[in-house]
Short mmCIF file of C-alpha atoms and ligand atoms in Angstrom, two decimals:
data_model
loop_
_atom_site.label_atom_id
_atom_site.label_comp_id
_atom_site.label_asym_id
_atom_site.label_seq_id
_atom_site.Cartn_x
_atom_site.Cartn_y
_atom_site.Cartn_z
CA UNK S 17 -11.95 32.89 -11.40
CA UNK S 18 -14.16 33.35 -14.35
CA UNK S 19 -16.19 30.67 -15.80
CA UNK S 20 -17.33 30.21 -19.39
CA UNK S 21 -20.11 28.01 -19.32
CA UNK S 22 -21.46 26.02 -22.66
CA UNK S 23 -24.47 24.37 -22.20
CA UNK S 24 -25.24 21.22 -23.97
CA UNK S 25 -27.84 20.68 -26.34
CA UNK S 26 -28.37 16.97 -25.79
CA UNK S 27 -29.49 16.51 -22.30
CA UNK S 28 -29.71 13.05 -20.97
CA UNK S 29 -32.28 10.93 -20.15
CA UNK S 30 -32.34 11.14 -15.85
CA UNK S 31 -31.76 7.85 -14.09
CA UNK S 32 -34.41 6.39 -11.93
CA UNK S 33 -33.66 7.88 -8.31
CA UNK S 34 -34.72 4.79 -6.93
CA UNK S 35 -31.93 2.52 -8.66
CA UNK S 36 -29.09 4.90 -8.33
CA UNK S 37 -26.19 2.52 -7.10
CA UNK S 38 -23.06 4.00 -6.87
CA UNK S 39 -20.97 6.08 -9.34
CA UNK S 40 -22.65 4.64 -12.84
CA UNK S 41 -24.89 7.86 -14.20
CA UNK S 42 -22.80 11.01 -14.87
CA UNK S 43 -25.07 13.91 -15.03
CA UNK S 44 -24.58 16.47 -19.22
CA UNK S 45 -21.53 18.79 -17.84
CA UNK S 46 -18.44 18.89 -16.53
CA UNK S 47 -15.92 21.86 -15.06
CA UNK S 48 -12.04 22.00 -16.44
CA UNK S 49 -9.52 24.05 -15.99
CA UNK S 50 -6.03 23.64 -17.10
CA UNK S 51 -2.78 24.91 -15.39
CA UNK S 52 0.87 25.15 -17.28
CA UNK S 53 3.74 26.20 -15.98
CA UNK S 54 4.38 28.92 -17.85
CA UNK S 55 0.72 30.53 -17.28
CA UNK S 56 -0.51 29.14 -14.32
CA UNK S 57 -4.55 28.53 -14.26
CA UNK S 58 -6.12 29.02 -17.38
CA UNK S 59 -9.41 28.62 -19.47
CA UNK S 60 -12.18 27.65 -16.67
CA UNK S 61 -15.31 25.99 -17.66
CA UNK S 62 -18.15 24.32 -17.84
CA UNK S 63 -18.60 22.22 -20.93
CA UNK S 64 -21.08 19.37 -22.27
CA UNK S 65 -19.55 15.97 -20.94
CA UNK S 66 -17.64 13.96 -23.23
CA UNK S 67 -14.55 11.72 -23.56
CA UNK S 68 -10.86 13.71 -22.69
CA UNK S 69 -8.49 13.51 -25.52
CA UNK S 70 -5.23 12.46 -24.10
CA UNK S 71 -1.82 11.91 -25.31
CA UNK S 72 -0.55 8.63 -25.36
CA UNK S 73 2.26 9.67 -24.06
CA UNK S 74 0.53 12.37 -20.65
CA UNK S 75 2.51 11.84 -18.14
CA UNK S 76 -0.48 10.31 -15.87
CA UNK S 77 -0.73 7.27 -17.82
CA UNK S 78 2.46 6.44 -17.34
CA UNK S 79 3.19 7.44 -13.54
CA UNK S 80 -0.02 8.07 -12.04
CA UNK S 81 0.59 11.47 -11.28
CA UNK S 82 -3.42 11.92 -10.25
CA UNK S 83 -5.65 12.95 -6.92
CA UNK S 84 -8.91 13.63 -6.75
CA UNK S 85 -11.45 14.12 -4.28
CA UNK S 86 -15.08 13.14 -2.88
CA UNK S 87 -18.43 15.06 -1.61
CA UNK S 88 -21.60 15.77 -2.58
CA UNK S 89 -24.73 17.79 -2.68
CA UNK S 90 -27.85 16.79 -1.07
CA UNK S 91 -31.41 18.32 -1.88
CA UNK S 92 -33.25 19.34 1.41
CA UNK S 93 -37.20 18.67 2.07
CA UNK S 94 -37.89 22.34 0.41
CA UNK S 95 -35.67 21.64 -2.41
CA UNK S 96 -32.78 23.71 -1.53
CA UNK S 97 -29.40 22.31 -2.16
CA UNK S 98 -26.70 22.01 0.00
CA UNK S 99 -22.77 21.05 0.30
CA UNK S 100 -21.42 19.72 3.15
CA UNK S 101 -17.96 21.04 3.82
CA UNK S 102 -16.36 21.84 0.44
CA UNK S 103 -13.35 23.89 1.76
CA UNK S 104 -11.94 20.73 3.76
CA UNK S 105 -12.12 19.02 0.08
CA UNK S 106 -10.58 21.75 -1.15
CA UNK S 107 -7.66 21.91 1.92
CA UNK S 108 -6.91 18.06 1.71
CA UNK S 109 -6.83 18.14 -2.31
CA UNK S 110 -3.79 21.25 -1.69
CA UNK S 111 -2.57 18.75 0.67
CA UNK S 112 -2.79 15.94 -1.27
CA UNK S 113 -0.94 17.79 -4.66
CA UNK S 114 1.78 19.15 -2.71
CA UNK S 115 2.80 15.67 -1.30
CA UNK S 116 2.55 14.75 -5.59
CA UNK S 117 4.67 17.46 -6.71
CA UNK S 118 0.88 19.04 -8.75
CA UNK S 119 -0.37 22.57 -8.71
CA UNK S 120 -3.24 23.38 -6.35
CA UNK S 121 -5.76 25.17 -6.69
CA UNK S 122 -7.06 28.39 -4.39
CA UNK S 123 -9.52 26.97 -1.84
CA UNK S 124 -12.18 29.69 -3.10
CA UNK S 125 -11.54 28.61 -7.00
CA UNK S 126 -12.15 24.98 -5.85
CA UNK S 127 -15.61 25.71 -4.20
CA UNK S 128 -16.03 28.09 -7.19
CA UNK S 129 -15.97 25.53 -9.04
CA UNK S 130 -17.98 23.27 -7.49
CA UNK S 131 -20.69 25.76 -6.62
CA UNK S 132 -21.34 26.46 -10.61
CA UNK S 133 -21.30 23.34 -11.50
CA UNK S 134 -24.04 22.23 -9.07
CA UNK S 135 -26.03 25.23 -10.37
CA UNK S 136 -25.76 24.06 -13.75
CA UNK S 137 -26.67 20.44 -13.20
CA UNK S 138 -29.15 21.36 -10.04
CA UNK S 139 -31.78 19.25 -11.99
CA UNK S 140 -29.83 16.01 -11.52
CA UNK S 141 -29.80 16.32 -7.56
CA UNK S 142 -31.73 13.76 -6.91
CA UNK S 143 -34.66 14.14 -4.33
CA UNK S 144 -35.44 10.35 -2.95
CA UNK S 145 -34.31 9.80 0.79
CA UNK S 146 -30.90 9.16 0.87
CA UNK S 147 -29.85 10.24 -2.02
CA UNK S 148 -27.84 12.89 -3.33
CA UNK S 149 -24.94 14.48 -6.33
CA UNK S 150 -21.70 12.84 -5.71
CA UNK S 151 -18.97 15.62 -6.90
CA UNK S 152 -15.85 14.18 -7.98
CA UNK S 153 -12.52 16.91 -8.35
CA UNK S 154 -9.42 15.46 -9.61
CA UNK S 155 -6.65 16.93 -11.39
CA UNK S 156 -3.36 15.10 -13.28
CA UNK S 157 -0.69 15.56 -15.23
CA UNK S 158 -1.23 16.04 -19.36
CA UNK S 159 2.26 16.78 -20.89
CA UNK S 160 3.23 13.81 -22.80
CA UNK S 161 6.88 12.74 -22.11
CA UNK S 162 8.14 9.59 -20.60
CA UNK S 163 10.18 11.32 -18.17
CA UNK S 164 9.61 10.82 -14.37
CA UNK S 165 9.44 14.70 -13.18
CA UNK S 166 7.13 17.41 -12.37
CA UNK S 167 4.56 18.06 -15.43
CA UNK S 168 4.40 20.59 -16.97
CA UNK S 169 0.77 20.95 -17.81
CA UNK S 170 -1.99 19.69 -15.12
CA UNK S 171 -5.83 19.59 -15.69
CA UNK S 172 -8.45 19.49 -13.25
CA UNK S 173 -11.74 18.36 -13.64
CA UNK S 174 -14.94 17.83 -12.06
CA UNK S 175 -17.68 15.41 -12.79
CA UNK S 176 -20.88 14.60 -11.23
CA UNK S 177 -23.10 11.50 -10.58
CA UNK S 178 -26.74 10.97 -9.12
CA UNK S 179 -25.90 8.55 -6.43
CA UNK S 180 -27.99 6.27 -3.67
CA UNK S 181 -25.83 4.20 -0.90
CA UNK S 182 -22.20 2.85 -1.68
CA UNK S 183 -22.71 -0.56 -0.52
CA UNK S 184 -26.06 -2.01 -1.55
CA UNK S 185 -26.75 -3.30 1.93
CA UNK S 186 -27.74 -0.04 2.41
CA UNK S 187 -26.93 0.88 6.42
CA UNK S 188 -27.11 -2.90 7.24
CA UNK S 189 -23.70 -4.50 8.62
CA UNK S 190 -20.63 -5.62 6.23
CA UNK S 191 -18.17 -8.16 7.35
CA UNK S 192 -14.61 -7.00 7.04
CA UNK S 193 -11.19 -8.65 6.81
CA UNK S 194 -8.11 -7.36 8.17
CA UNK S 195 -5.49 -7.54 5.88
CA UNK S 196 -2.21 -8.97 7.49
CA UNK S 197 -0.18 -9.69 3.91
CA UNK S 198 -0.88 -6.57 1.50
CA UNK S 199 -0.26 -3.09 3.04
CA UNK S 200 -1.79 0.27 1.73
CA UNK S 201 0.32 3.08 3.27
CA UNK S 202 4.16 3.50 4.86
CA UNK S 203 5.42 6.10 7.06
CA UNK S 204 6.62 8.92 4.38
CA UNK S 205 4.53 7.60 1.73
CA UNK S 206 1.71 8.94 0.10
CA UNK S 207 -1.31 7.00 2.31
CA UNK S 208 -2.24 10.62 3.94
CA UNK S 209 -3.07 11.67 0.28
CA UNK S 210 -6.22 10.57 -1.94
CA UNK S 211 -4.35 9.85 -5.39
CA UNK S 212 -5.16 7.53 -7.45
CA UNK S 213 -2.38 4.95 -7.10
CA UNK S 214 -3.08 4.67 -3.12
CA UNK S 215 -6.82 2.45 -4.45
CA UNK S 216 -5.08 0.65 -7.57
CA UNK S 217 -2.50 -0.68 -4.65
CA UNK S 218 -5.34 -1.73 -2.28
CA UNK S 219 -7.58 -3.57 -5.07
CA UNK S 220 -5.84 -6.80 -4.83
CA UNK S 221 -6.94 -6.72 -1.35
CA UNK S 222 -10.26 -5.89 -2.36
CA UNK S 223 -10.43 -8.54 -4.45
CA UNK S 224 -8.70 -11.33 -2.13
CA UNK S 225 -11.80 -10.26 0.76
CA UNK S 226 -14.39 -10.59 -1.85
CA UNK S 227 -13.35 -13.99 -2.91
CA UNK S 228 -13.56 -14.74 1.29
CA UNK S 229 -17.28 -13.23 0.94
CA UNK S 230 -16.38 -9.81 3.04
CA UNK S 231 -16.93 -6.18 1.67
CA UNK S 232 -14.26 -4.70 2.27
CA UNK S 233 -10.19 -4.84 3.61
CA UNK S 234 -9.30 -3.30 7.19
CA UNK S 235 -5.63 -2.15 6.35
CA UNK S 236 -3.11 -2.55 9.20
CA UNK S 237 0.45 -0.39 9.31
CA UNK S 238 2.59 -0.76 7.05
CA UNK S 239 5.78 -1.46 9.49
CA UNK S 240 4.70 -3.73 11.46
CA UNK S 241 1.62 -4.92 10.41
CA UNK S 242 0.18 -4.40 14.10
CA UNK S 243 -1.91 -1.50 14.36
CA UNK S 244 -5.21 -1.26 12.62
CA UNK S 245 -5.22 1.80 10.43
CA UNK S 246 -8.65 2.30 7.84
CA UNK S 247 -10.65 0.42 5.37
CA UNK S 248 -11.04 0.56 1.35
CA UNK S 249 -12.86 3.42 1.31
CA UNK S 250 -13.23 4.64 4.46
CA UNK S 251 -12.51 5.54 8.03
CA UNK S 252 -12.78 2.93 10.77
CA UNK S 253 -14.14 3.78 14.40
CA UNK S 254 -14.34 1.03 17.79
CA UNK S 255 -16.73 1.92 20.57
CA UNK S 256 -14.87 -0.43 23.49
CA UNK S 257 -16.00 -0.09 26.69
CA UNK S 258 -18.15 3.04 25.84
CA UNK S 259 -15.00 5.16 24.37
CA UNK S 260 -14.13 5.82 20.80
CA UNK S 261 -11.13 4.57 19.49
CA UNK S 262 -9.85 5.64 15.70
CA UNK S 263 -6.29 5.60 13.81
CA UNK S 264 -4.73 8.60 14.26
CA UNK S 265 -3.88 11.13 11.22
CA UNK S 266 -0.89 12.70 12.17
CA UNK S 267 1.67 9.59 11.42
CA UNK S 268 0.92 10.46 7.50
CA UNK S 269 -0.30 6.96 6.38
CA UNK S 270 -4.18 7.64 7.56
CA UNK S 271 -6.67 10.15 5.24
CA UNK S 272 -8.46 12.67 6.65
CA UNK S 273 -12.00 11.92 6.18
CA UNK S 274 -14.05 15.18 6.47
CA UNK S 275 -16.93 12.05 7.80
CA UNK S 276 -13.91 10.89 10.16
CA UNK S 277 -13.21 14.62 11.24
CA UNK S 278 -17.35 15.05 11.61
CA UNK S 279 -17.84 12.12 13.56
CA UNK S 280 -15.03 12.79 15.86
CA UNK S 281 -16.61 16.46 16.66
CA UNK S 282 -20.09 14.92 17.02
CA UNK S 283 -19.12 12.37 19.87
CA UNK S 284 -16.90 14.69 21.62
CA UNK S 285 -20.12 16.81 21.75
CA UNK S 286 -21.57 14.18 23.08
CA UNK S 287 -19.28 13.69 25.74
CA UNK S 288 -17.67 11.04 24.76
CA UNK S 289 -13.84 10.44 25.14
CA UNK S 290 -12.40 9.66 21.55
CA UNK S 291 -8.88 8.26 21.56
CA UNK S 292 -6.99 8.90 18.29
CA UNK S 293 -4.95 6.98 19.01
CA UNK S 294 -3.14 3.84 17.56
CA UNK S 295 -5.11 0.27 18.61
CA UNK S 296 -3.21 -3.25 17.75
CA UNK S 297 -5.49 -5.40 15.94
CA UNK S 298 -4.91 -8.06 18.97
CA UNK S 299 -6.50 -5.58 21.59
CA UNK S 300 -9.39 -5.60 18.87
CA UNK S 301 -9.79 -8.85 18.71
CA UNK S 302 -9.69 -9.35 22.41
CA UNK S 303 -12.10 -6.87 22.81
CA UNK S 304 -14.37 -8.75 20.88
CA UNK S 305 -13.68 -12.21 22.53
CA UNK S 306 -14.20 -10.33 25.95
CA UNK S 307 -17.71 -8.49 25.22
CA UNK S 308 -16.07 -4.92 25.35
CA UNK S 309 -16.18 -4.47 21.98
CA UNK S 310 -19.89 -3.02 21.25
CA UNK S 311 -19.67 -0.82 18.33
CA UNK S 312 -17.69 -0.74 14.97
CA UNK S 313 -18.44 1.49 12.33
CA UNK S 314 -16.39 3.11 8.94
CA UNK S 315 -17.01 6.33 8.04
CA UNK S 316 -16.44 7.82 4.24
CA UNK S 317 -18.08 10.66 2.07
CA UNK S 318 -19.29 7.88 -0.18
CA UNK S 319 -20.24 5.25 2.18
CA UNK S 320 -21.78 7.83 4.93
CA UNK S 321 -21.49 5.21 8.15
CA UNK S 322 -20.97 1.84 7.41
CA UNK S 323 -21.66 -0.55 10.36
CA UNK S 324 -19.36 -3.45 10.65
CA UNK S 325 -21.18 -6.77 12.08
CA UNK S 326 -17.89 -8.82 11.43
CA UNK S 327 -14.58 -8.95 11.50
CA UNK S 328 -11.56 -11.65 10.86
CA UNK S 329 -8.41 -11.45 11.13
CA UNK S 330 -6.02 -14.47 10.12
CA UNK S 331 -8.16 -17.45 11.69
CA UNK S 332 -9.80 -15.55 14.69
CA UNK S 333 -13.66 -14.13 14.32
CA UNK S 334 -15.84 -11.79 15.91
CA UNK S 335 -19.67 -10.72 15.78
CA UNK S 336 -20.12 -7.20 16.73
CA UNK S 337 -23.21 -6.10 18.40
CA UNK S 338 -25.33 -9.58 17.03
CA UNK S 339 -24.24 -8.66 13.52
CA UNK S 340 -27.12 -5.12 13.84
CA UNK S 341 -26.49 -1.61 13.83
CA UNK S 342 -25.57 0.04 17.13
CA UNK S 343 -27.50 2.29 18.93
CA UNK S 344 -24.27 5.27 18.48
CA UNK S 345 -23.86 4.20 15.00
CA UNK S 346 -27.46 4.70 14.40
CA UNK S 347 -27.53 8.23 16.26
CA UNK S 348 -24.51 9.27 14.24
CA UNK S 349 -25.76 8.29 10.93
CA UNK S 350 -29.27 10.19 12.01
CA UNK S 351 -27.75 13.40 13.00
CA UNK S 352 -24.77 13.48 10.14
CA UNK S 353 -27.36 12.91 7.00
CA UNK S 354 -30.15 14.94 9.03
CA UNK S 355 -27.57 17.84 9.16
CA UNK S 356 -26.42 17.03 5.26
CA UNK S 357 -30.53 16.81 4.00
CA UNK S 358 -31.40 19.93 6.42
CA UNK S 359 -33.48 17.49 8.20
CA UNK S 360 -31.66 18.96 11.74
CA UNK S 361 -30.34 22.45 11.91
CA UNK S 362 -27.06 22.84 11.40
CA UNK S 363 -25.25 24.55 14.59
CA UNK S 364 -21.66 23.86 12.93
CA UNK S 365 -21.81 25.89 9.98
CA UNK S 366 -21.23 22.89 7.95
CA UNK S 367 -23.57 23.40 5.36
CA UNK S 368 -23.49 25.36 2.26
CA UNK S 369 -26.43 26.45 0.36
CA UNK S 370 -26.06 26.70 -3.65
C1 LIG T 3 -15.39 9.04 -0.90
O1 LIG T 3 -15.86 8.59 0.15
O2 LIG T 3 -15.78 10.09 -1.40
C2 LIG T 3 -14.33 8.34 -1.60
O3 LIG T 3 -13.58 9.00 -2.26
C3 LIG T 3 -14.27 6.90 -1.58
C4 LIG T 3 -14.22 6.42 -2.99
C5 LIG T 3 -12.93 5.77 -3.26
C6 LIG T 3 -15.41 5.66 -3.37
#
């Protein structure tokens, strides 16, 4: 794929690295390219950032024909910078568009893409411990007609933001509330998929566990409301009775964290036994009562490794591990980011340098 690139001639001022927060600070460029049916991918590059000009009318407006995707770049100790992953972004987003009727776009055009524009912006990776570029892909549908079909003209874009942790507490515990109204994802539905209707459908649950004073929603199935399945914006994984327990991918209503995927290789490395596997919320909750329970933690691109120090479900509560981060959480968090910041060689091939 060739690239035009157009630099812009109004920099921004850089945020300070220390006061990053999540998401707010998008760095001068952006990548688009646009697809139509008719010609297929077209017109790649790399242009100042600015506002999109839409048609009332574009079809994602309307139906929220959208995906999108999550990763970043990470600036080691002698200033290299590094991806972690891109092709599984790039897999999952194929995935992910074919389950929305959208064009994808060729794995190697996708970390292409992401590659240049990391070049470009390279300045804007920040260099403070744990921080790093958050790289947002996402593509939807521009033709403007009401209709409900297949588009006929898709865009895809990438922007980028300086970033520090997702949740200001940092890698300190959040208290989390299952969810046993609302449900995120149905067999045959789109919850394997990261589009942007799957979050607008889980925000009133957000919102409802907020109000309760907990971060975030643990989602259970969407049947039968029995099995615990993954959180806002992550993964979920139980340590109970030294194994690894974690909702399994394959039923289609579960995403396929590359964290999640990470994770699961590190602790089978480890020799741990990791059960993907589905685990009724009232086993959870039993293992909690009954001390087996020792470690809970959500994993996400964004969020890293979240610990969990609570959770409730309908009038029943547990404290996990004295509401502090356990000693596998910890260890996973250490070696994931000390693989990510080049802090701990990576024997995966995980890493790519820019
Ligand atoms: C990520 O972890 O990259 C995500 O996409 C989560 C996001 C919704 C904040």
């Amino acid at each position: 794929m060739e690239i035009r690139i157009e630099k812009t001639t109004h920099p921004k001022e850089k945020p300070d690295q220390k006061n990053l927060g999540f998401g707010k600070y998008m760095t001068d460029h952006m990548f688009m390219v646009d697809w139509h049916k008719d010609e297929g991918w077209s017109n790649a590059r790399i242009v100042p950032y600015a506002p999109l000009e839409l048609d009332p009318a574009c079809v994602v407006l309307h139906y929220a024909q959208e995906t999108f995707e999550g990763l970043k770049a990470y600036r080691t100790a002698e200033g290299k910078i590094q991806l972690f992953r891109p092709e599984m972004n790039a897999k999952r987003m194929q995935r992910s568009n074919e389950r929305l009727c959208m064009p994808t776009l060729p794995v190697e055009d996708f970390v292409q893409a992401v590659k240049a524009l990391v070049k470009v912006e390279e300045d804007w990776v920040p260099s403070e411990p744990d921080t790093s570029l958050y790289i947002r892909p996402y593509m939807f549908s521009t033709e403007a007609s009401l209709g409900v079909h297949m588009a006929a003209a898709y865009t895809f874009i990438i922007i980028c933001c300086p970033v520090g942790a997702y949740y200001p507490t940092g890698l300190d515990p959040v208290k989390i509330l299952v969810e046993d109204e609302l449900v995120r994802a149905v067999k045959g539905g789109t919850g394997f998929t990261k589009c942007g209707g799957n979050y607008a459908g889980s925000i009133l649950g957000q919102v409802k566990a907020e109000k309760l004073g907990y971060t975030q929603v643990l989602w259970l199935d969407g049947e039968e409301r029995k099995y615990v399945e993954e959180v806002g914006t992550m993964n979920i994984m139980f340590k109970i009775a030294g194994e690894i327990y974690t909702a399994p991918i394959d039923n289609g209503t579960v995403l396929a964290g590359v964290t999640r995927d990470s994770m699961i290789t590190l602790l089978r490395d480890w020799g741990y036994t990791v059960h993907e596997e589905k685990l009724a919320v009232d086993t959870l909750m039993k293992a909690g009562h009954d001390g087996t329970l020792e470690e809970v933690f959500g994993t996400g691109t964004a969020a890293v490794i979240s610990p969990v120090g609570e959770l409730r479900y309908k009038d029943d509560e547990v404290v996990i591990g004295d509401f502090k981060t356990g000693e596998l959480t910890q260890k996973l968090y250490d070696t994931l980011t000390g693989i990510q910041w080049g802090r701990i060689e990576d024997t995966y091939g995980w890493t790519v340098t820019i």
